[in-house]
């Protein structure tokens, strides 16, 4: 039998390897912009078409390349940034693997134009599927311009795998934001399909954050600064009252490289202690400067993970520094400054055994939507029997109200009278039903076996959620036109997300038009929502949506319906008339799953007479 192992042709090997480095347009953007940063540019323009699918162009005013280097740059493992294995431990540049250009050229049509300051003429190279088509001298500005067209043109399977333009654009904006934050002294502009999305003049970090996230961030930032022998730390944390429901605004940079690190994240959060409202995430943009020999960034090709020595010390420094900043800005008045003052001292003399790495425990099998059987057990009489119902109220619903009249107190009688009045107008309502509002939060209703308590906000959320889901399916949301259409300006990534969701958002009854850069005009909102601030509504809707998608991994429509329902529901603390309570109860029991709150908890709980009697006998 002949030998069967053969070396793959370069082009094929490159295509395969390219998959590691370039998964989507955003990865190519990241690599190209980082190359421009490494080349010392202080002005970088990014031009995109079709969310980078048909064009990614990066123009920089950095050092440029010689003719030979230009040609070499497309070879695999060709890099000017490290020469020997030891250099891996002294990395200060973003790139070092020498894989990006080779990978991009393997799966796209690339034109590179570059000139060094000292050269009279520049070089232009056309390369496609790893094959150099043309190379010529040309006149060119100092620096490099690289055009990447039709990414994945020769790997259709990958191309088909790409998501819609708004989704891909969001990935690009995520990468862009990180690089822009890490390099505030560099001017950036970003054009997409002919529109300028960002124009970021060179600035200090605080200004850059404001340019990226919006003017109102000016008041939200607290500076953090710490200088120790192990690390230097600087940046900003957001004031706790502006913490958001999503983690979108949390950035750690180690030697200017964006990283994700649950441990360090925990250090920051723990500094906030109980200052944060439940389930909210504070903004932070923190830069750690550390001796490169103390870290290993060669862990993953996409390079958002880092390993470091002195992990515990770094944790302690970050925690104390953030805590101290919050204290200094009067956010935590009760802090003990004496103790926190010398972090250096703390780090070098104290052992760190007491610091425990965060652990996250969760039940991977938990799915709130599988809990039908559980509901059945808890409130058997509330289950939908499955039969077709003419009235929205379950057939067995009235049986809840067979209460002996003798048991009613004077106060109940007052309510009862009102109930009867209401019943005369609306015959379908169970005549015996009694409803009381407790602390503007719960609706209490006596039932045959005792009484039940309904969490009014959870109930309303459930009702709206099921209604919105249905509207999404049938495109049946009714819009209520605004007298004064509002224009709403979002940040770029939210705007892209909104565009992606627009068909569904319209199905819910929003009447929204695009109106220039990052701006929409809201001409109508779902009829179920009233007295809301359009601006806030859209922002929180998108935020809730992101949250649902990233944490609960829900599908698109579910996330939307859920987010809108939680926003639009009447909040705890709202007084309700008897009429309103009746309506709420009717609508609740017309739901598919009346007892399942959107957070997976209960909407209704019951107390049996026996339980009550037992209490008195204790
Ligand atoms: P790496 O960045 O890991 O070195 P790349 O494939 O991204 O690998 O780039 C290969 C080489 O091409 C770089 O080391 C650098 O010398 C050169 N290069 C790439 N982009 C630029 C640019 N915009 N300006 C100047 N030189 C560049
Ligand atoms: Mg590179």
mmCIF file of N, CA and C in Angstrom, residues 10-32 35 56 70-79 96-111 127-131 146-155 158 301-303:
data_model
loop_
_atom_site.group_PDB
_atom_site.id
_atom_site.type_symbol
_atom_site.label_atom_id
_atom_site.label_comp_id
_atom_site.label_asym_id
_atom_site.label_seq_id
_atom_site.Cartn_x
_atom_site.Cartn_y
_atom_site.Cartn_z
ATOM 1 N N UNK A 10 -0.806 25.126 0.481
ATOM 2 C CA UNK A 10 -0.813 26.295 1.354
ATOM 3 C C UNK A 10 -2.181 26.963 1.445
ATOM 4 N N UNK A 11 -2.813 27.119 0.283
ATOM 5 C CA UNK A 11 -4.076 27.854 0.278
ATOM 6 C C UNK A 11 -5.105 27.177 1.182
ATOM 7 N N UNK A 12 -5.126 25.857 1.123
ATOM 8 C CA UNK A 12 -6.091 25.132 1.942
ATOM 9 C C UNK A 12 -5.725 25.238 3.421
ATOM 10 N N UNK A 13 -4.431 25.045 3.704
ATOM 11 C CA UNK A 13 -3.980 25.156 5.092
ATOM 12 C C UNK A 13 -4.313 26.544 5.640
ATOM 13 N N UNK A 14 -4.104 27.562 4.802
ATOM 14 C CA UNK A 14 -4.393 28.919 5.244
ATOM 15 C C UNK A 14 -5.872 29.143 5.512
ATOM 16 N N UNK A 15 -6.686 28.564 4.642
ATOM 17 C CA UNK A 15 -8.134 28.712 4.847
ATOM 18 C C UNK A 15 -8.570 28.096 6.164
ATOM 19 N N UNK A 16 -7.995 26.928 6.436
ATOM 20 C CA UNK A 16 -8.360 26.252 7.677
ATOM 21 C C UNK A 16 -7.908 27.075 8.868
ATOM 22 N N UNK A 17 -6.638 27.508 8.805
ATOM 23 C CA UNK A 17 -6.101 28.290 9.916
ATOM 24 C C UNK A 17 -6.854 29.605 10.067
ATOM 25 N N UNK A 18 -7.310 30.150 8.948
ATOM 26 C CA UNK A 18 -7.993 31.445 8.998
ATOM 27 C C UNK A 18 -9.222 31.387 9.890
ATOM 28 N N UNK A 19 -9.871 30.231 9.908
ATOM 29 C CA UNK A 19 -11.073 30.075 10.717
ATOM 30 C C UNK A 19 -10.829 30.361 12.189
ATOM 31 N N UNK A 20 -9.612 30.068 12.627
ATOM 32 C CA UNK A 20 -9.241 30.330 14.025
ATOM 33 C C UNK A 20 -9.215 31.825 14.320
ATOM 34 N N UNK A 21 -8.641 32.567 13.379
ATOM 35 C CA UNK A 21 -8.387 33.986 13.622
ATOM 36 C C UNK A 21 -9.579 34.846 13.206
ATOM 37 N N UNK A 22 -10.175 34.513 12.072
ATOM 38 C CA UNK A 22 -11.251 35.349 11.544
ATOM 39 C C UNK A 22 -12.558 34.564 11.527
ATOM 40 N N UNK A 23 -13.378 34.794 12.521
ATOM 41 C CA UNK A 23 -14.657 34.089 12.558
ATOM 42 C C UNK A 23 -15.750 34.885 11.881
ATOM 43 N N UNK A 24 -15.597 36.198 11.896
ATOM 44 C CA UNK A 24 -16.650 37.069 11.372
ATOM 45 C C UNK A 24 -16.016 38.423 11.072
ATOM 46 N N UNK A 25 -16.743 39.309 10.397
ATOM 47 C CA UNK A 25 -16.135 40.598 10.046
ATOM 48 C C UNK A 25 -15.499 41.296 11.250
ATOM 49 N N UNK A 26 -16.150 41.182 12.408
ATOM 50 C CA UNK A 26 -15.616 41.879 13.582
ATOM 51 C C UNK A 26 -14.193 41.437 13.919
ATOM 52 N N UNK A 27 -13.877 40.145 13.711
ATOM 53 C CA UNK A 27 -12.512 39.715 14.035
ATOM 54 C C UNK A 27 -11.505 40.334 13.071
ATOM 55 N N UNK A 28 -11.897 40.461 11.795
ATOM 56 C CA UNK A 28 -10.980 41.096 10.845
ATOM 57 C C UNK A 28 -10.788 42.566 11.213
ATOM 58 N N UNK A 29 -11.885 43.225 11.578
ATOM 59 C CA UNK A 29 -11.784 44.633 11.988
ATOM 60 C C UNK A 29 -10.814 44.768 13.146
ATOM 61 N N UNK A 30 -10.976 43.915 14.134
ATOM 62 C CA UNK A 30 -10.117 43.979 15.314
ATOM 63 C C UNK A 30 -8.644 43.846 14.904
ATOM 64 N N UNK A 31 -8.337 42.826 14.114
ATOM 65 C CA UNK A 31 -6.943 42.593 13.737
ATOM 66 C C UNK A 31 -6.371 43.777 12.957
ATOM 67 N N UNK A 32 -7.159 44.299 12.027
ATOM 68 C CA UNK A 32 -6.630 45.373 11.178
ATOM 69 C C UNK A 32 -6.442 46.660 11.964
ATOM 70 N N UNK A 35 -3.455 46.334 14.147
ATOM 71 C CA UNK A 35 -2.217 46.515 13.385
ATOM 72 C C UNK A 35 -1.901 47.999 13.218
ATOM 73 N N UNK A 56 -14.263 45.978 4.296
ATOM 74 C CA UNK A 56 -13.654 46.532 5.514
ATOM 75 C C UNK A 56 -12.411 47.274 5.045
ATOM 76 N N UNK A 70 5.904 44.627 3.067
ATOM 77 C CA UNK A 70 4.517 44.576 2.599
ATOM 78 C C UNK A 70 4.221 43.182 2.063
ATOM 79 N N UNK A 71 5.179 42.684 1.308
ATOM 80 C CA UNK A 71 4.990 41.363 0.727
ATOM 81 C C UNK A 71 5.019 40.276 1.817
ATOM 82 N N UNK A 72 5.964 40.433 2.726
ATOM 83 C CA UNK A 72 6.129 39.454 3.808
ATOM 84 C C UNK A 72 4.928 39.410 4.750
ATOM 85 N N UNK A 73 4.281 40.557 4.894
ATOM 86 C CA UNK A 73 3.241 40.660 5.928
ATOM 87 C C UNK A 73 2.126 39.634 5.727
ATOM 88 N N UNK A 74 1.995 39.130 4.480
ATOM 89 C CA UNK A 74 0.912 38.170 4.227
ATOM 90 C C UNK A 74 1.343 36.723 4.440
ATOM 91 N N UNK A 75 2.607 36.521 4.769
ATOM 92 C CA UNK A 75 3.055 35.156 5.044
ATOM 93 C C UNK A 75 2.612 34.742 6.443
ATOM 94 N N UNK A 76 2.279 33.467 6.577
ATOM 95 C CA UNK A 76 1.904 32.991 7.905
ATOM 96 C C UNK A 76 3.103 33.050 8.852
ATOM 97 N N UNK A 77 2.854 33.414 10.080
ATOM 98 C CA UNK A 77 3.883 33.564 11.107
ATOM 99 C C UNK A 77 4.935 34.599 10.736
ATOM 100 N N UNK A 78 4.518 35.546 9.917
ATOM 101 C CA UNK A 78 5.428 36.652 9.615
ATOM 102 C C UNK A 78 5.042 37.817 10.502
ATOM 103 N N UNK A 79 5.960 38.219 11.352
ATOM 104 C CA UNK A 79 5.657 39.328 12.257
ATOM 105 C C UNK A 79 6.916 40.138 12.514
ATOM 106 N N UNK A 96 1.187 39.666 17.629
ATOM 107 C CA UNK A 96 2.490 39.029 17.819
ATOM 108 C C UNK A 96 2.537 37.669 17.145
ATOM 109 N N UNK A 97 1.394 37.201 16.651
ATOM 110 C CA UNK A 97 1.389 35.861 16.081
ATOM 111 C C UNK A 97 1.715 35.842 14.599
ATOM 112 N N UNK A 98 1.563 36.988 13.966
ATOM 113 C CA UNK A 98 1.824 37.044 12.536
ATOM 114 C C UNK A 98 0.869 36.190 11.735
ATOM 115 N N UNK A 99 -0.361 36.104 12.206
ATOM 116 C CA UNK A 99 -1.328 35.247 11.517
ATOM 117 C C UNK A 99 -2.450 36.014 10.843
ATOM 118 N N UNK A 100 -2.684 37.240 11.304
ATOM 119 C CA UNK A 100 -3.908 37.921 10.892
ATOM 120 C C UNK A 100 -3.951 38.192 9.396
ATOM 121 N N UNK A 101 -2.919 38.874 8.883
ATOM 122 C CA UNK A 101 -2.975 39.221 7.460
ATOM 123 C C UNK A 101 -2.992 37.968 6.595
ATOM 124 N N UNK A 102 -2.199 36.964 6.955
ATOM 125 C CA UNK A 102 -2.193 35.718 6.178
ATOM 126 C C UNK A 102 -3.594 35.104 6.166
ATOM 127 N N UNK A 103 -4.243 35.131 7.322
ATOM 128 C CA UNK A 103 -5.581 34.536 7.407
ATOM 129 C C UNK A 103 -6.588 35.318 6.584
ATOM 130 N N UNK A 104 -6.541 36.638 6.740
ATOM 131 C CA UNK A 104 -7.518 37.457 6.014
ATOM 132 C C UNK A 104 -7.324 37.301 4.512
ATOM 133 N N UNK A 105 -6.046 37.292 4.080
ATOM 134 C CA UNK A 105 -5.783 37.175 2.645
ATOM 135 C C UNK A 105 -6.194 35.808 2.094
ATOM 136 N N UNK A 106 -6.318 34.818 2.968
ATOM 137 C CA UNK A 106 -6.704 33.477 2.510
ATOM 138 C C UNK A 106 -8.190 33.400 2.192
ATOM 139 N N UNK A 107 -8.971 34.305 2.769
ATOM 140 C CA UNK A 107 -10.422 34.160 2.647
ATOM 141 C C UNK A 107 -11.102 35.431 2.137
ATOM 142 N N UNK A 108 -10.310 36.326 1.531
ATOM 143 C CA UNK A 108 -10.916 37.555 1.025
ATOM 144 C C UNK A 108 -10.106 38.098 -0.136
ATOM 145 N N UNK A 109 -10.624 39.153 -0.728
ATOM 146 C CA UNK A 109 -9.874 39.849 -1.771
ATOM 147 C C UNK A 109 -9.287 41.104 -1.125
ATOM 148 N N UNK A 110 -7.973 41.170 -1.096
ATOM 149 C CA UNK A 110 -7.326 42.208 -0.291
ATOM 150 C C UNK A 110 -6.474 43.123 -1.160
ATOM 151 N N UNK A 111 -6.576 44.415 -0.876
ATOM 152 C CA UNK A 111 -5.679 45.372 -1.514
ATOM 153 C C UNK A 111 -4.952 46.129 -0.410
ATOM 154 N N UNK A 127 -4.068 40.772 -3.414
ATOM 155 C CA UNK A 127 -3.916 39.363 -3.055
ATOM 156 C C UNK A 127 -5.304 38.786 -2.800
ATOM 157 N N UNK A 128 -5.498 37.564 -3.248
ATOM 158 C CA UNK A 128 -6.846 36.997 -3.212
ATOM 159 C C UNK A 128 -6.718 35.503 -2.962
ATOM 160 N N UNK A 129 -7.362 34.985 -1.963
ATOM 161 C CA UNK A 129 -7.246 33.560 -1.665
ATOM 162 C C UNK A 129 -5.791 33.145 -1.531
ATOM 163 N N UNK A 130 -4.995 33.919 -0.835
ATOM 164 C CA UNK A 130 -3.560 33.694 -0.590
ATOM 165 C C UNK A 130 -2.689 33.863 -1.827
ATOM 166 N N UNK A 131 -3.286 34.229 -2.936
ATOM 167 C CA UNK A 131 -2.489 34.315 -4.160
ATOM 168 C C UNK A 131 -2.242 35.778 -4.513
ATOM 169 N N UNK A 146 -5.657 49.400 4.010
ATOM 170 C CA UNK A 146 -5.912 48.022 3.611
ATOM 171 C C UNK A 146 -7.406 47.828 3.406
ATOM 172 N N UNK A 147 -7.722 47.265 2.224
ATOM 173 C CA UNK A 147 -9.119 47.043 1.838
ATOM 174 C C UNK A 147 -9.384 45.548 1.817
ATOM 175 N N UNK A 148 -10.359 45.118 2.568
ATOM 176 C CA UNK A 148 -10.696 43.696 2.574
ATOM 177 C C UNK A 148 -12.095 43.547 2.006
ATOM 178 N N UNK A 149 -12.163 42.899 0.828
ATOM 179 C CA UNK A 149 -13.470 42.796 0.182
ATOM 180 C C UNK A 149 -13.993 41.367 0.229
ATOM 181 N N UNK A 150 -15.277 41.248 0.353
ATOM 182 C CA UNK A 150 -15.982 39.968 0.239
ATOM 183 C C UNK A 150 -15.375 38.865 1.100
ATOM 184 N N UNK A 151 -15.365 39.123 2.345
ATOM 185 C CA UNK A 151 -14.856 38.160 3.320
ATOM 186 C C UNK A 151 -15.540 36.801 3.118
ATOM 187 N N UNK A 152 -14.785 35.738 3.197
ATOM 188 C CA UNK A 152 -15.306 34.374 3.037
ATOM 189 C C UNK A 152 -15.870 34.100 1.635
ATOM 190 N N UNK A 153 -15.393 34.867 0.639
ATOM 191 C CA UNK A 153 -15.950 34.673 -0.710
ATOM 192 C C UNK A 153 -15.684 33.263 -1.221
ATOM 193 N N UNK A 154 -14.569 32.660 -0.747
ATOM 194 C CA UNK A 154 -14.215 31.322 -1.236
ATOM 195 C C UNK A 154 -14.532 30.212 -0.226
ATOM 196 N N UNK A 155 -15.192 30.586 0.847
ATOM 197 C CA UNK A 155 -15.641 29.555 1.793
ATOM 198 C C UNK A 155 -17.128 29.808 2.075
ATOM 199 N N UNK A 158 -18.857 29.205 5.398
ATOM 200 C CA UNK A 158 -18.624 30.217 6.434
ATOM 201 C C UNK A 158 -19.425 31.485 6.173
ATOM 202 N N UNK A 301 -6.183 32.352 20.765
ATOM 203 C CA UNK A 301 -5.959 33.174 19.577
ATOM 204 C C UNK A 301 -6.724 34.509 19.604
ATOM 205 N N UNK A 302 -7.904 34.517 20.157
ATOM 206 C CA UNK A 302 -8.622 35.791 20.150
ATOM 207 C C UNK A 302 -8.179 36.674 21.315
ATOM 208 N N UNK A 303 -7.341 36.127 22.161
ATOM 209 C CA UNK A 303 -6.603 36.915 23.119
ATOM 210 C C UNK A 303 -7.446 37.793 24.043
#
